[in-house]
Amino acid sequence: MDINLITNILFAMILTGTPLLLVALGEMVCEKSGVLNLGQEGMMLMGAVAGFIAMYHTDNHFLGFVFAMLVGMAMSLLFGFIALHLNANQVAAGLALTIFGTGLSAFLGNDYEGKQITVLPALVETELQNIPIIGKALFAQNAIVYLSWVLIVVVYLFFRYHRQGLSVRAVGEDPTVASNIGLPVMRIRYLSVMFGGAMAGLAGGYLSIAYTPMWTEGMVSGKGWIALTLVVFASWRIERIVLGAYLFGFASIMHLVAQGLNWSISSNLLAMMPYVATLVVLVMLSRDKQRLKLFEPMALGKPWHKNS
Amino acid sequence: MIKLVARGQASVKWGYLSPVLAVFLTLIAGTFLFWGLGKDPVLALYTFFISPIADWYGITELLVVAIPILLCAYGLALCYRASIWNIGAEGQLLLGAVVSSTMALQFVDSTSLWAMPLALIAGMVGGMICSGISAFLNLRLNCNETLVTIMMNYIALNTLLWAVYGPLKDPNGYNFPESALFGDSTLLPILFEGTRLHVGLLLVLLALVVVWVFMSKTFLGFQIKVLGLDKPAARMAGYKETKLAVMVFLVGGALAGLAGAVLVTGTTGQLIPAISPGYGYSAIIVAFLGRLHPLGITLAGLLIALIFMGGEMSQMVLNLPRSITGILQGLILFFLLSCDVLIRYRVVFTLPRFLSTATQGDK
């Protein structure tokens, strides 16, 4: 195991963990407001295809990411309307969003499969990148990775110190009480759902513009679902989401590790690792039902309507 | 303005009408979609929904597509009746296909009468292994069943890929990721000469009757319903909650695994990576659209199968990507969930606020 391998693994771990981090961050905010959106996978796919198309036609990374976020938000509004306005079962509405997003993204991206775009470069070129082990991981990342670090801090501060952060949590714990003290429950929930959509869209765009960079049908391959587990794993706490996202990032690059160590394991079996890891994490978390309930927003997934 | 007013009691009428309305709305949305894509909507709708089943061969093909979807959906409906959000039919189907193929490949040169039944049973066992793991994780280790089953889907998919790229790859297959062709003794007999419709159809009919009788005529079926509607009540009545849940998981897995076995032994005759274009996911829509009732599911399954075929057809005739199938399926589920609001709420049309205050002022 040489230094170079470790350097590259750390770099790839953060690179791969970033989309999970973004989606999980968005979903966490959404769940804190009491809404369970299982449509992350669909929103990510739509973000990925939208970002790629925008990037392909404008050759502008910024526009690509903005477009991905907007499309993610639009998808989340669709979910919001059905789940919040029409009071549908949130699990079913989320599933519908994923099925719809999978189909629509495949349709829209049909002509873009195999097309080439400019790779998103590292944000800065500095000598610091040559520091062994951590240099590449910390200083050679692309802009979105740094943006995700900024977002971590912003969301953390928002929930820790801002009044509105408290409002979101109040709405997620007990919407009736929150409504009685004058909080606009619906608006807060819509905004939280939209933030989740924007993050999922951005994560999707990250996959198709920065990570791969190309579009293939169904390219998100379960990352949206893994992110959902991540939020539970983190018991709705940001620092743990960061830790979890990078751990899952590591599980997803096992094929790199195996290559570096000259293991001969089928790549298909290695591709199973993130999903197996998710199951293992789920098992470890769920042993204690009481503890899980302790951290979960109390009104999570329960439809709520004023005066009902 | 439109207002929703809660009904005192859930409407039975709208329970039946909502899926019909949802399909109707999907058709309208589809018309606009085709129109927006610059196709003649009438021609497009004809190509999509009529031309695939315009002749006898088309109808048999529709049934071929519907077979795996229906098998999965009956099993899922049992789970959903028990309020278990099992979305793992796809994975159970895939693992069923892998295990069934492994068994079938033992009989390539054999003429044994046991070959075909064993391949089918192997498929069911494969599906049950997959759903059994999910059940264990869900019921013994308290894991959320939705997340567990979706993870099992991806694990099963990678198992399938591993199998066709590795141990089950045809040694004489020019390195294509496919298994060898199965022997005649394993293939499901064709029902009608000149078509691809195989005896899988009879298995579907059998499953339909069994599941129907089980749901509506047996005490176990009743217990499942109670468990789904009111868990505390089921507990108070002393029903064996875990046992019931394990049972619906396993039955669902067996049916989905059978679907996988039927696909490899009936439709393709070998194991290929793209054995299922998401039949297990479509079965979720089918189960909901069919109101979790076997008869309704059968109708819904035929409709979704038609949408699958329409996608193929519109790719050939209209030069549209076949993924349009996925859009229409998603739309159906969206519209269904939206229409379901009518079961619990009445829509009341009221005058816009400025008009109503004006009339009040007159008094």
XYZ file of C-alpha atoms in Angstrom:
671
model
C 0.000 0.000 0.000
C 1.888 3.060 -1.156
C 1.285 6.678 -0.363
C -0.010 7.443 -3.836
C -2.804 4.920 -3.518
C -3.961 6.357 -0.205
C -3.830 9.870 -1.647
C -5.985 8.845 -4.574
C -8.437 6.882 -2.470
C -8.984 9.824 -0.131
C -9.474 12.089 -3.153
C -11.937 9.710 -4.806
C -13.765 9.076 -1.551
C -14.650 12.750 -1.203
C -15.383 13.082 -4.918
C -17.788 10.119 -4.757
C -19.297 11.020 -1.419
C -20.243 14.548 -2.454
C -23.468 13.766 -4.360
C -24.649 11.642 -1.421
C -23.767 14.482 0.913
C -25.762 16.997 -1.125
C -28.878 14.847 -1.429
C -28.780 13.796 2.200
C -28.425 17.416 3.291
C -31.501 18.386 1.261
C -33.519 15.414 2.431
C -32.560 16.109 6.032
C -33.970 19.631 5.847
C -37.073 18.246 4.161
C -37.544 15.587 6.836
C -36.940 18.091 9.629
C -40.046 19.873 8.387
C -41.924 16.580 8.671
C -42.062 15.623 5.008
C -40.682 12.287 3.836
C -39.787 12.544 0.154
C -38.793 9.161 -1.249
C -38.460 10.702 -4.710
C -34.781 11.645 -4.358
C -33.751 9.125 -6.987
C -36.155 10.582 -9.537
C -35.182 14.174 -8.784
C -31.497 13.309 -9.063
C -32.022 11.663 -12.434
C -33.908 14.697 -13.688
C -31.193 16.990 -12.360
C -28.556 14.848 -14.033
C -30.215 14.888 -17.431
C -31.193 18.572 -17.248
C -27.731 19.629 -16.151
C -26.115 17.590 -18.875
C -28.365 18.976 -21.597
C -27.814 22.562 -20.463
C -24.087 21.963 -20.234
C -23.989 20.342 -23.665
C -25.678 23.267 -25.372
C -24.093 26.178 -23.514
C -20.723 24.674 -22.559
C -21.090 26.600 -19.332
C -20.741 24.603 -16.115
C -22.443 27.219 -14.001
C -25.551 27.229 -16.184
C -25.587 23.453 -16.154
C -25.683 23.318 -12.371
C -28.252 26.091 -12.093
C -30.501 24.345 -14.576
C -30.098 21.045 -12.726
C -31.141 22.705 -9.487
C -34.137 24.399 -11.077
C -35.367 21.155 -12.580
C -34.864 19.370 -9.254
C -36.934 22.071 -7.601
C -39.686 21.786 -10.199
C -39.850 18.040 -9.583
C -40.068 18.588 -5.841
C -42.955 20.995 -6.366
C -44.808 18.258 -8.186
C -44.287 16.046 -5.146
C -45.221 18.902 -2.846
C -48.499 19.500 -4.621
C -49.565 15.857 -4.393
C -48.248 15.126 -0.921
C -48.925 18.454 0.802
C -51.832 19.941 -1.080
C -53.743 16.807 -1.980
C -52.678 15.028 1.201
C -51.629 11.862 -0.611
C -49.605 9.174 1.117
C -46.047 10.517 1.117
C -44.422 7.129 0.534
C -46.566 6.516 -2.542
C -46.084 10.057 -3.847
C -42.314 9.727 -3.463
C -42.312 6.404 -5.295
C -44.374 7.972 -8.062
C -41.860 10.794 -8.329
C -39.023 8.301 -8.700
C -40.823 6.245 -11.342
C -41.828 9.369 -13.250
C -38.361 10.897 -13.012
C -36.720 7.675 -14.188
C -38.957 7.548 -17.252
C -38.828 11.230 -18.095
C -35.047 11.480 -17.697
C -34.528 8.446 -19.927
C -36.800 10.040 -22.507
C -35.177 13.481 -22.433
C -31.664 12.106 -22.383
C -32.202 9.645 -25.196
C -30.365 11.767 -27.762
C -27.577 12.694 -25.372
C -26.235 9.244 -24.532
C -22.552 9.005 -25.315
C -22.161 12.738 -25.996
C -19.033 14.484 -24.728
C -18.811 17.602 -22.565
C -15.959 19.581 -21.059
C -14.825 18.165 -17.736
C -15.304 20.402 -14.709
C -11.721 21.238 -13.665
C -10.343 21.524 -10.161
C -11.305 24.887 -8.706
C -7.749 26.097 -8.157
C -4.259 24.983 -9.078
C -1.939 25.289 -6.110
C 1.260 23.738 -4.889
C -0.686 22.523 -1.860
C -2.117 19.726 -4.011
C 1.241 17.992 -3.829
C 1.074 17.456 -0.079
C 1.089 13.709 0.368
C -2.110 11.945 1.418
C -4.393 14.924 2.125
C -3.230 17.436 -0.479
C -5.247 16.111 -3.372
C -8.339 15.422 -1.270
C -8.429 18.922 0.185
C -7.066 21.157 -2.559
C -7.658 19.486 -5.930
C -11.445 19.203 -5.777
C -13.933 20.827 -8.125
C -16.136 23.784 -7.236
C -19.168 21.736 -6.205
C -17.214 19.861 -3.553
C -16.236 23.171 -1.977
C -19.796 24.410 -2.374
C -20.995 21.329 -0.484
C -18.629 22.235 2.362
C -20.041 25.752 2.451
C -23.570 24.336 2.476
C -22.754 22.079 5.411
C -21.740 25.117 7.450
C -24.707 27.193 6.287
C -27.284 24.513 7.077
C -25.621 23.815 10.412
C -25.689 27.485 11.398
C -29.250 27.832 10.109
C -30.558 25.132 12.401
C -28.329 26.095 15.293
C -28.742 29.847 15.408
C -31.449 31.081 13.063
C -35.061 31.647 14.107
C -36.373 30.087 10.916
C -34.343 26.956 11.581
C -36.333 26.557 14.751
C -39.565 27.144 12.815
C -38.732 24.311 10.417
C -38.133 21.973 13.315
C -41.319 23.048 15.060
C -43.331 22.300 11.937
C -41.724 18.872 11.730
C -42.414 18.026 15.337
C -46.009 19.170 15.603
C -47.609 21.054 12.710
C -50.822 21.753 14.602
C -49.067 23.499 17.462
C -46.773 25.277 15.029
C -49.790 26.482 13.098
C -51.513 27.630 16.276
C -48.605 29.836 17.248
C -48.847 31.405 13.809
C -46.231 29.635 11.738
C -47.115 29.198 8.047
C -46.844 25.392 8.078
C -47.551 24.855 4.411
C -45.114 27.502 3.236
C -42.332 26.201 5.463
C -42.930 22.661 4.278
C -43.005 23.698 0.639
C -39.763 25.623 1.020
C -38.091 22.681 2.752
C -39.261 20.299 0.046
C -37.948 22.712 -2.580
C -34.581 22.939 -0.877
C -34.467 19.139 -0.966
C -35.324 19.228 -4.656
C -32.642 21.774 -5.428
C -30.020 19.718 -3.605
C -31.092 16.513 -5.355
C -30.995 18.328 -8.690
C -27.540 19.690 -7.940
C -26.319 16.245 -6.910
C -27.692 14.797 -10.126
C -26.030 17.546 -12.131
C -22.802 16.857 -10.265
C -22.941 13.227 -11.360
C -23.534 13.967 -15.038
C -21.412 17.125 -15.384
C -18.570 16.747 -12.934
C -18.268 13.148 -11.836
C -18.716 10.886 -14.853
C -19.060 13.306 -16.985
C -21.666 11.929 -19.321
C -25.302 10.937 -19.374
C -26.498 7.341 -19.278
C -29.990 6.121 -18.524
C -30.509 5.400 -14.830
C -27.010 6.610 -13.990
C -27.882 7.583 -10.419
C -28.201 3.845 -9.649
C -29.658 4.019 -6.187
C -27.696 6.944 -4.760
C -30.955 8.705 -3.947
C -32.077 5.731 -1.900
C -28.727 5.432 -0.176
C -28.990 9.098 0.775
C -32.338 8.393 2.421
C -30.663 5.779 4.585
C -27.900 8.225 5.296
C -30.321 10.687 6.867
C -31.575 8.014 9.251
C -28.005 6.884 9.853
C -27.109 10.429 10.800
C -30.137 10.661 13.116
C -30.922 13.990 11.404
C -27.595 15.527 12.437
C -25.334 17.257 9.987
C -21.922 16.227 11.248
C -22.948 12.590 10.951
C -24.295 13.118 7.448
C -20.846 14.302 6.399
C -19.199 11.298 7.995
C -21.763 8.902 6.514
C -21.566 10.362 3.016
C -17.805 9.917 2.836
C -18.038 6.414 4.302
C -20.493 5.487 1.563
C -18.218 7.210 -0.912
C -15.503 4.852 0.242
C -17.768 1.837 -0.139
C -18.518 2.938 -3.710
C -14.866 3.057 -4.746
C -13.979 -0.405 -3.487
C -13.087 -1.327 -7.068
C -10.305 1.283 -6.981
C -9.047 -0.098 -3.707
C -9.193 -3.634 -5.037
C -7.268 -2.613 -8.140
C -4.620 -0.894 -6.054
C -4.188 -3.913 -3.841
C -4.320 -6.381 -6.725
C -7.345 -8.258 -5.409
C -9.097 -10.264 -8.072
C -12.793 -9.911 -7.255
C -15.501 -9.577 -9.860
C -16.284 -5.916 -10.441
C -19.990 -6.768 -10.324
C -19.616 -8.088 -6.814
C -17.673 -4.988 -5.797
C -20.425 -2.848 -7.286
C -22.717 -4.394 -4.676
C -20.674 -2.932 -1.838
C -22.512 0.383 -1.323
C -25.846 -1.414 -1.151
C -24.571 -4.079 1.215
C -22.991 -1.348 3.312
C -26.346 0.428 3.411
C -28.044 -2.722 4.669
C -25.371 -3.249 7.312
C -25.756 0.327 8.485
C -29.544 -0.042 8.546
C -29.234 -3.128 10.696
C -26.868 -1.480 13.139
C -29.119 1.550 13.425
C -32.424 -0.141 13.700
C -31.644 -2.556 16.497
C -32.898 -0.050 19.004
C -36.335 1.117 17.952
C -36.687 3.539 20.833
C -33.448 5.333 20.082
C -34.415 5.775 16.456
C -37.774 7.264 17.412
C -36.000 9.667 19.742
C -34.301 11.527 16.924
C -36.958 11.248 14.259
C -39.085 14.372 13.660
C -42.365 13.444 15.300
C -44.660 14.368 12.439
C -42.442 12.744 9.779
C -44.470 11.363 6.882
C -47.845 12.194 8.395
C -50.209 14.113 6.131
C -51.430 17.326 7.724
C -54.040 19.825 6.716
C -55.110 22.926 8.523
C -58.375 22.471 10.415
C -58.438 18.713 10.096
C -62.279 28.898 -6.181
C -61.846 25.204 -5.568
C -61.973 23.954 -2.021
C -61.517 20.493 -0.548
C -64.007 19.534 2.120
C -63.432 16.359 4.113
C -66.086 13.684 3.684
C -67.501 12.097 6.804
C -66.786 8.672 5.345
C -64.474 7.474 2.582
C -66.377 7.288 -0.692
C -66.718 3.763 -2.066
C -67.820 5.050 -5.439
C -64.695 7.146 -5.915
C -62.582 4.220 -4.798
C -63.598 2.537 -8.046
C -63.837 5.648 -10.208
C -60.486 7.145 -9.262
C -58.335 4.646 -11.257
C -60.600 5.059 -14.275
C -60.328 8.832 -14.061
C -56.558 8.529 -13.624
C -56.228 6.451 -16.796
C -58.432 8.913 -18.648
C -56.323 11.867 -17.488
C -53.166 9.998 -18.484
C -54.581 9.539 -21.966
C -55.265 13.262 -22.201
C -51.790 14.093 -20.921
C -50.373 11.568 -23.397
C -52.238 13.227 -26.237
C -50.711 16.567 -25.323
C -47.311 14.919 -24.961
C -47.455 13.454 -28.480
C -48.803 16.716 -29.824
C -45.989 18.625 -28.124
C -43.461 16.268 -29.694
C -44.781 17.213 -33.111
C -46.636 13.961 -33.822
C -50.200 13.662 -35.022
C -51.967 12.840 -31.722
C -54.595 10.613 -33.305
C -52.017 8.584 -35.186
C -49.810 8.466 -32.092
C -52.588 7.252 -29.806
C -53.579 4.676 -32.396
C -49.990 3.482 -32.697
C -49.534 3.383 -28.962
C -52.765 1.861 -27.720
C -54.561 0.165 -30.628
C -52.041 -1.097 -33.151
C -50.138 -3.368 -30.711
C -53.310 -5.401 -30.110
C -54.942 -5.013 -33.516
C -54.487 -8.690 -34.384
C -54.432 -12.080 -32.669
C -50.634 -12.199 -32.544
C -50.586 -8.787 -30.891
C -52.995 -9.945 -28.218
C -50.882 -12.996 -27.433
C -47.801 -10.755 -27.228
C -49.663 -8.492 -24.807
C -50.336 -11.506 -22.601
C -46.668 -12.534 -22.796
C -45.671 -9.119 -21.444
C -48.450 -9.097 -18.852
C -47.525 -12.496 -17.357
C -44.488 -11.428 -15.289
C -46.055 -8.088 -14.349
C -49.212 -9.754 -13.050
C -47.345 -12.414 -11.073
C -45.325 -9.683 -9.336
C -48.346 -7.480 -8.745
C -50.474 -10.169 -7.050
C -47.683 -10.711 -4.549
C -47.158 -7.007 -3.966
C -50.883 -6.499 -3.415
C -50.760 -8.988 -0.531
C -47.911 -7.028 1.040
C -49.634 -3.680 0.557
C -52.835 -5.040 2.055
C -50.772 -5.727 5.162
C -49.353 -2.184 4.914
C -45.891 -3.532 4.175
C -44.157 -1.280 1.664
C -42.334 -4.018 -0.194
C -40.953 -2.569 -3.415
C -38.560 -5.432 -3.962
C -40.443 -7.341 -6.650
C -37.835 -6.365 -9.234
C -34.979 -7.843 -7.211
C -36.973 -10.957 -6.359
C -37.779 -11.391 -10.028
C -34.123 -11.014 -11.026
C -32.842 -13.416 -8.384
C -35.591 -15.848 -9.347
C -34.378 -15.638 -12.937
C -30.773 -16.296 -11.868
C -31.586 -19.298 -9.677
C -34.012 -20.685 -12.230
C -31.393 -20.356 -14.966
C -28.818 -22.103 -12.815
C -31.230 -25.002 -12.432
C -32.230 -24.972 -16.106
C -28.602 -25.110 -17.220
C -28.244 -28.456 -15.425
C -30.769 -29.899 -17.879
C -29.460 -28.594 -21.209
C -29.048 -32.059 -22.763
C -31.638 -33.820 -20.681
C -35.134 -34.890 -21.626
C -36.250 -35.302 -18.034
C -39.859 -34.388 -17.316
C -38.648 -32.824 -14.098
C -36.573 -30.183 -15.828
C -39.273 -27.565 -16.357
C -41.021 -27.868 -12.980
C -37.672 -27.819 -11.206
C -36.633 -24.664 -13.046
C -39.871 -22.973 -12.027
C -39.565 -24.086 -8.412
C -35.954 -22.912 -8.381
C -37.151 -19.493 -9.511
C -39.668 -19.350 -6.699
C -36.999 -20.358 -4.216
C -34.736 -17.634 -5.581
C -37.437 -15.025 -5.132
C -38.190 -16.297 -1.648
C -34.522 -16.099 -0.669
C -34.497 -12.475 -1.755
C -37.728 -11.552 -0.012
C -36.848 -13.754 2.963
C -33.723 -11.695 3.570
C -35.820 -8.542 3.342
C -38.368 -10.010 5.750
C -35.668 -10.983 8.216
C -34.080 -7.539 8.112
C -37.454 -5.850 8.383
C -39.163 -7.976 11.005
C -36.321 -9.231 13.164
C -33.922 -6.324 12.857
C -36.501 -3.516 12.555
C -35.084 -2.108 9.324
C -37.371 0.016 7.189
C -38.841 -2.336 4.580
C -38.827 0.197 1.732
C -35.104 0.852 2.034
C -34.278 -2.816 2.592
C -36.201 -4.018 -0.443
C -34.802 -1.323 -2.729
C -31.256 -2.206 -1.638
C -32.036 -5.870 -2.316
C -33.129 -4.826 -5.812
C -29.702 -3.379 -6.538
C -27.944 -6.327 -4.916
C -30.014 -8.748 -7.016
C -29.278 -6.739 -10.164
C -25.559 -6.945 -9.490
C -25.891 -10.662 -8.730
C -27.512 -11.110 -12.128
C -24.710 -9.157 -13.827
C -22.099 -11.136 -11.928
C -23.780 -14.367 -13.026
C -23.987 -13.536 -16.730
C -20.458 -12.117 -16.825
C -19.097 -14.952 -14.685
C -20.272 -18.400 -13.690
C -23.329 -18.665 -15.958
C -21.730 -17.201 -19.084
C -22.029 -19.420 -22.130
C -18.539 -20.847 -22.725
C -19.285 -21.021 -26.469
C -20.975 -17.643 -26.570
C -18.183 -15.504 -28.100
C -17.804 -13.811 -24.723
C -21.273 -12.239 -24.793
C -22.733 -11.738 -21.303
C -25.423 -14.365 -21.810
C -26.030 -17.867 -20.556
C -26.193 -20.841 -22.894
C -29.581 -21.527 -24.499
C -31.714 -23.820 -22.361
C -32.628 -27.310 -23.526
C -36.097 -28.020 -24.901
C -37.061 -29.947 -21.775
C -36.818 -26.770 -19.664
C -38.684 -24.437 -21.991
C -42.309 -23.707 -21.204
C -44.631 -25.250 -23.827
C -46.263 -22.813 -26.235
C -50.045 -22.606 -25.912
C -50.902 -21.597 -29.467
C -48.940 -22.553 -32.569
C -47.250 -19.590 -34.235
C -47.233 -17.348 -31.152
C -44.899 -16.907 -28.174
C -47.684 -17.296 -25.627
C -46.574 -20.007 -23.203
C -48.159 -21.881 -20.318
C -47.084 -19.071 -18.014
C -50.541 -17.694 -18.743
C -52.096 -20.677 -16.960
C -49.824 -20.023 -13.982
C -51.097 -16.438 -13.903
C -54.715 -17.613 -13.969
C -53.952 -20.074 -11.195
C -52.288 -17.342 -9.148
C -55.238 -15.040 -9.776
C -57.737 -17.563 -8.426
C -55.586 -18.633 -5.489
C -54.766 -15.087 -4.407
C -58.375 -14.013 -4.820
C -59.750 -16.864 -2.758
C -56.988 -16.384 -0.214
C -57.700 -12.672 0.164
C -61.451 -12.759 0.322
C -62.427 -16.202 1.565
C -59.848 -17.288 4.126
C -59.309 -16.227 7.705
C -55.623 -15.586 7.009
C -56.557 -13.166 4.239
C -58.863 -11.391 6.639
C -56.143 -11.185 9.270
C -53.790 -9.615 6.733
C -56.400 -7.002 5.910
C -56.939 -6.160 9.563
C -53.198 -5.972 10.144
C -52.928 -3.492 7.306
C -55.847 -1.327 8.333
C -55.360 -1.261 12.066
C -52.248 -2.732 13.615
C -53.283 -2.271 17.261
C -56.601 -3.985 16.512
C -54.804 -6.950 14.973
C -52.568 -7.129 18.022
C -55.554 -6.950 20.368
C -57.267 -9.746 18.470
C -54.177 -11.870 19.044
C -53.182 -12.233 15.413
C -49.617 -13.377 14.875
C -48.306 -10.155 13.407
C -44.796 -11.314 12.518
C -45.981 -14.608 11.122
C -48.452 -12.877 8.839
C -45.834 -10.399 7.661
C -43.314 -13.167 6.948
C -45.975 -14.997 5.002
C -46.865 -12.088 2.718
C -43.176 -11.377 2.144
C -42.512 -14.995 1.181
C -45.598 -15.361 -1.002
C -44.708 -12.106 -2.751
C -41.155 -13.322 -3.241
C -42.288 -16.686 -4.573
C -44.610 -15.072 -7.105
C -41.993 -12.533 -8.245
C -39.388 -15.303 -8.440
C -41.826 -17.346 -10.509
C -42.156 -14.343 -12.809
C -38.383 -14.375 -13.246
C -38.388 -18.112 -13.930
C -41.192 -17.727 -16.458
C -39.252 -14.983 -18.214
C -36.125 -17.084 -18.700
C -37.817 -20.405 -19.448
C -40.716 -19.002 -21.454
C -39.807 -15.754 -23.118
C -36.052 -15.618 -23.667
C -34.905 -19.223 -23.256
C -31.645 -18.051 -21.687
C -30.418 -15.652 -19.021
C -29.590 -12.189 -20.372
C -28.657 -9.003 -18.469
C -31.736 -7.092 -19.688
C -34.138 -9.820 -18.643
C -36.601 -7.336 -17.135
C -37.270 -3.785 -18.325
C -38.491 -2.893 -14.837
C -41.466 -5.250 -14.621
C -41.090 -5.402 -10.847
C -41.356 -1.623 -10.548
C -44.308 -1.454 -12.914
C -46.012 -4.059 -10.757
C -46.125 -1.472 -7.957
C -48.198 0.807 -10.182
C -50.327 -2.126 -11.259
C -51.066 -3.123 -7.672
C -52.187 0.386 -6.752
C -54.091 1.001 -9.967
C -55.899 -2.314 -9.450
C -56.904 -1.218 -5.946
C -55.045 -4.226 -4.472
C -57.814 -6.471 -5.761
C -56.806 -9.439 -7.960
C -59.373 -8.651 -10.648
C -58.527 -4.968 -10.729
C -54.849 -5.846 -10.823
C -55.416 -8.099 -13.809
C -57.035 -5.255 -15.742
C -54.363 -2.777 -14.651
C -51.634 -5.251 -15.554
C -52.981 -5.637 -19.066
C -53.056 -1.853 -19.412
C -49.456 -1.447 -18.251
C -48.396 -4.303 -20.542
C -50.103 -2.416 -23.372
C -48.104 0.687 -22.476
C -44.902 -1.397 -22.627
C -45.858 -2.633 -26.086
C -46.987 0.815 -27.171
C -43.545 2.105 -26.282
C -41.915 -0.488 -28.533
C -44.384 0.255 -31.286
C -43.966 4.019 -31.148
C -40.213 3.550 -31.338
C -40.625 1.628 -34.581
C -43.408 3.652 -36.180
C -43.142 7.156 -34.729
C -39.405 7.170 -34.098
C -39.926 8.122 -30.450
C -37.719 6.651 -27.719
C -39.397 3.748 -25.955
C -38.740 5.365 -22.588
C -42.016 7.187 -23.185
C -43.409 4.058 -21.493
C -41.857 5.152 -18.215
C -43.308 8.645 -18.476
C -46.834 7.331 -19.001
C -46.455 4.866 -16.108
C -45.269 7.635 -13.810
C -48.115 9.869 -14.929
C -50.689 7.165 -14.202
C -49.429 6.809 -10.651
C -49.378 10.589 -10.161
C -52.900 10.981 -11.462
C -54.084 8.048 -9.384
C -52.694 9.555 -6.184
C -54.212 12.913 -7.098
C -57.609 11.423 -7.922
C -57.578 9.444 -4.693
C -58.058 12.709 -2.881
C -61.672 12.473 -4.067
C -62.158 9.394 -1.912
C -61.633 11.363 1.268
C -62.572 14.866 0.171
C -65.361 16.543 -1.720
C -64.452 19.234 -4.203
C -66.510 22.339 -3.631
C -66.549 25.147 -6.139
C -67.040 28.515 -4.488
C -67.112 32.016 -5.873
C -63.804 33.874 -5.831
C -63.426 35.918 -2.668
C -64.018 39.356 -4.203
C -67.286 38.162 -5.722
C -68.569 36.501 -2.559
C -67.819 39.570 -0.433
C -69.640 41.667 -3.016
C -72.777 39.526 -2.698
C -72.570 39.693 1.074
C -72.415 43.468 0.834
C -75.714 43.515 -1.074
C -77.623 41.955 1.759
